Every structure is written in structure tokens, then in C-alpha cells.
Amino acid sequence: MVVKSVLAGLCLAGLCLAGLSSVALAQNAQPYGKGFDSWNFSRTKEPSGVTNCRAFRRVGGRDDIMAMRTDGHSYLSVRAEGRKGKFPNSIVVPLREPANGMQWDLAIEADGKRMWVVMPPAAIEIIAAKGGYSMLLGGSEDRDDVNLGKSAPAAWKRVKECIVDSGG
């Protein structure tokens, strides 16, 4: 089953960069609850009034993020490892099999430091339940496998609790 993401077209560079790369915003991040199993949580009130809730962890040199904003946008993010640009026609699939043929066709963006993909919250819920995802970058043979670990479902649940607590 192929799931087309209408949100991919809605992700403007400014929206994504505001949620991922701004040093000023990162300095405004407040912890949200106690971390567990290498996951930590933050909540950032952005100048637009939108709150960005994140689950993040660093394992084996990776920086993994699962996040949702009170405006309804949710995203996954990893280190870009020097990648820059937009990668239309990319594919994201759950890491663990069986994925039951599930994949999301969308655009992935990178700014050299972070790479991100905007996805529906239900898609991130599935990915968290499967313990990770693979990103196949459109227009290239590049692939990135992201293992989110066994606590990813609980981490995503905390993100959703943060959104509710933040008025979303």
C-alpha cells in the first residue's frame, strides 16, 4: 500500500528550518518531563506562537528526532552528514519487517547539518511501533536506515502528550 503524503508539498523551507535548525529557537527549548532509555524531550515556543514538541536521542553518534508541532505538522530528523538540498520523490519505509508494503512517497530536505521529512502523525506512530525507518533519497542511490529502538513508541506517546499540554 502506497501512502501519498500531502504534507510533503506543504513543508516550506522556512517552516522546517524554524523547527529544526535555528540556534535561537534551540536556546528557548525547555525540557519536557524526565527522559528514559536514551530519549529526552523538549518543548519550544516559536515566535509564530506554535509549540514544537520533540523526542530526541543520541545513540552511536546519531541524533534522532521525532517531533510534532501544535499546528499539526510532524516530522522525523537525523544528521544530514553533509547532505544539502531537496530530495523529491523520496521514499520512507518502516525499518522492521513485515512493513506490509507500506511506504510514504514524499520530499526529504537537508541543510548540511540536519535532514528532515514532514509526515502525518499516524505515519510516525507506525514507524515508532516498528522501531525505525529507512529513507531512500529521491534522485540518488543514497539510503539512510534509522533504528529508533524499542522505546520509540513510548517516546512518541510523550511527544503527543506534550502537544496536548501545549494546547494542540
Coordinates of C-alpha atoms in Angstrom, one line a residue:
M1 CA 0.0 0.0 0.0
V2 CA 1.5 3.3 -1.0
V3 CA 0.6 6.3 1.1
K4 CA 1.0 9.7 -0.5
S5 CA 1.8 12.5 1.9
V6 CA 0.0 15.7 1.1
L7 CA 2.1 17.3 3.8
A8 CA 5.3 16.9 1.8
G9 CA 4.2 19.7 -0.5
L10 CA 3.3 21.9 2.5
C11 CA 6.7 21.8 4.0
L12 CA 8.2 25.2 3.2
A13 CA 11.9 25.6 3.8
G14 CA 11.2 28.3 6.4
L15 CA 8.8 26.1 8.3
C16 CA 11.3 23.2 8.5
L17 CA 14.3 25.4 9.3
A18 CA 12.3 27.2 12.0
G19 CA 11.6 23.8 13.6
L20 CA 15.0 22.2 13.1
S21 CA 18.0 24.5 12.7
S22 CA 17.5 27.8 14.4
V23 CA 20.1 28.2 17.2
A24 CA 17.9 30.9 18.8
L25 CA 15.0 28.5 19.0
A26 CA 17.1 25.7 20.3
Q27 CA 18.2 28.0 23.2
N28 CA 14.5 28.5 24.0
A29 CA 13.8 24.8 24.3
Q30 CA 12.5 23.7 27.7
P31 CA 12.8 20.2 29.0
Y32 CA 9.5 18.3 28.9
G33 CA 9.4 15.6 31.6
K34 CA 12.0 13.1 32.5
G35 CA 13.9 11.2 29.8
F36 CA 14.1 7.5 29.6
D37 CA 16.1 4.8 27.7
S38 CA 18.3 7.4 25.9
W39 CA 15.3 9.5 24.9
N40 CA 14.9 13.1 26.1
F41 CA 12.1 15.6 25.5
S42 CA 11.8 19.3 24.9
R43 CA 9.2 21.9 24.1
T44 CA 9.9 25.1 22.2
K45 CA 7.6 28.0 21.8
E46 CA 8.3 29.5 18.4
P47 CA 7.9 33.2 17.6
S48 CA 4.9 32.3 15.4
G49 CA 3.1 31.0 18.6
V50 CA 3.4 27.4 17.5
T51 CA 4.9 25.0 20.0
N52 CA 7.3 22.3 18.8
C53 CA 7.5 19.2 21.0
R54 CA 10.5 16.9 20.4
A55 CA 11.7 13.4 21.4
F56 CA 15.5 13.3 20.8
R57 CA 18.3 10.9 21.4
R58 CA 22.0 10.5 20.6
V59 CA 23.0 6.8 20.2
G60 CA 26.1 5.7 18.4
G61 CA 26.9 9.1 17.0
R62 CA 23.3 9.6 15.6
D63 CA 21.0 12.4 16.6
D64 CA 17.4 11.1 16.1
I65 CA 14.4 13.3 16.4
M66 CA 10.6 12.6 16.3
A67 CA 8.6 15.8 16.6
M68 CA 5.2 17.3 16.3
R69 CA 4.1 21.0 16.3
T70 CA 0.8 22.4 17.6
D71 CA 0.0 23.4 14.0
G72 CA -0.4 19.8 13.1
H73 CA 2.9 19.3 11.3
S74 CA 5.1 16.4 12.5
Y75 CA 8.5 15.3 11.3
L76 CA 11.4 13.0 11.6
S77 CA 15.0 14.3 11.6
V78 CA 18.6 12.9 11.6
R79 CA 22.0 14.3 11.0
A80 CA 22.5 15.3 7.4
E81 CA 26.1 14.2 7.2
G82 CA 26.8 16.9 4.7
R83 CA 23.8 16.3 2.5
K84 CA 22.1 19.5 1.2
G85 CA 19.1 20.2 -0.8
K86 CA 15.7 18.9 -1.6
F87 CA 15.1 15.3 -2.5
P88 CA 11.7 15.0 -4.1
N89 CA 10.4 11.5 -4.9
S90 CA 12.0 10.1 -1.8
I91 CA 10.6 7.0 0.0
V92 CA 10.3 6.3 3.7
V93 CA 9.5 2.8 4.8
P94 CA 9.2 1.2 8.3
L95 CA 12.5 -0.5 9.3
R96 CA 11.2 -3.7 10.7
E97 CA 9.5 -6.3 8.5
P98 CA 6.9 -7.0 7.7
A99 CA 6.1 -3.5 6.6
N100 CA 3.1 -4.9 4.7
G101 CA 4.2 -3.0 1.6
M102 CA 3.7 0.3 3.5
Q103 CA 5.7 3.3 2.2
W104 CA 5.4 7.0 2.1
D105 CA 6.4 8.9 -1.1
L106 CA 7.4 12.4 -0.2
A107 CA 10.2 15.0 -0.2
I108 CA 13.1 15.0 2.2
E109 CA 15.2 18.1 2.8
A110 CA 18.6 18.7 4.2
D111 CA 20.7 21.8 5.1
G112 CA 24.1 20.2 5.7
K113 CA 23.5 19.7 9.4
R114 CA 20.0 18.1 9.6
M115 CA 17.9 16.1 7.3
W116 CA 14.2 16.0 7.8
V117 CA 10.9 14.7 6.4
V118 CA 7.4 16.0 7.2
M119 CA 5.0 13.1 7.7
P120 CA 1.5 12.6 9.1
P121 CA 1.5 11.8 12.8
A122 CA -0.1 8.4 12.1
A123 CA 2.8 7.5 9.9
I124 CA 5.3 8.4 12.7
E125 CA 3.2 6.3 15.1
I126 CA 3.6 3.3 12.7
I127 CA 7.4 4.0 12.3
A128 CA 7.8 4.2 16.1
A129 CA 5.9 1.0 16.6
K130 CA 8.2 -0.7 14.0
G131 CA 11.3 0.7 15.8
G132 CA 12.7 2.7 13.0
Y133 CA 12.6 3.6 9.3
S134 CA 14.6 3.7 6.1
M135 CA 14.9 6.8 3.9
L136 CA 15.7 6.4 0.3
L137 CA 16.6 9.8 -1.1
G138 CA 15.0 10.6 -4.5
G139 CA 17.3 11.2 -7.4
S140 CA 20.1 9.4 -5.7
E141 CA 21.1 5.9 -4.6
D142 CA 21.5 7.2 -1.1
R143 CA 19.8 5.4 1.8
D144 CA 19.7 6.0 5.5
D145 CA 18.5 3.4 8.0
V146 CA 17.4 4.8 11.4
N147 CA 16.9 2.4 14.3
L148 CA 14.8 4.2 16.9
G149 CA 14.9 1.4 19.4
K150 CA 12.3 -0.4 21.5
S151 CA 11.3 2.7 23.4
A152 CA 10.3 4.7 20.4
P153 CA 6.5 4.1 20.9
A154 CA 6.7 5.4 24.4
A155 CA 8.8 8.4 23.2
W156 CA 6.2 9.2 20.5
K157 CA 3.5 9.0 23.1
R158 CA 5.3 11.6 25.2
V159 CA 5.5 13.9 22.2
K160 CA 1.8 13.6 21.8
E161 CA 1.2 14.3 25.5
C162 CA 3.4 17.5 25.1
I163 CA 1.2 18.6 22.2
V164 CA -2.0 18.2 24.3
D165 CA -0.3 20.0 27.2
S166 CA 0.7 22.8 24.9
G167 CA -2.8 23.4 23.6
G168 CA -2.6 21.4 20.4

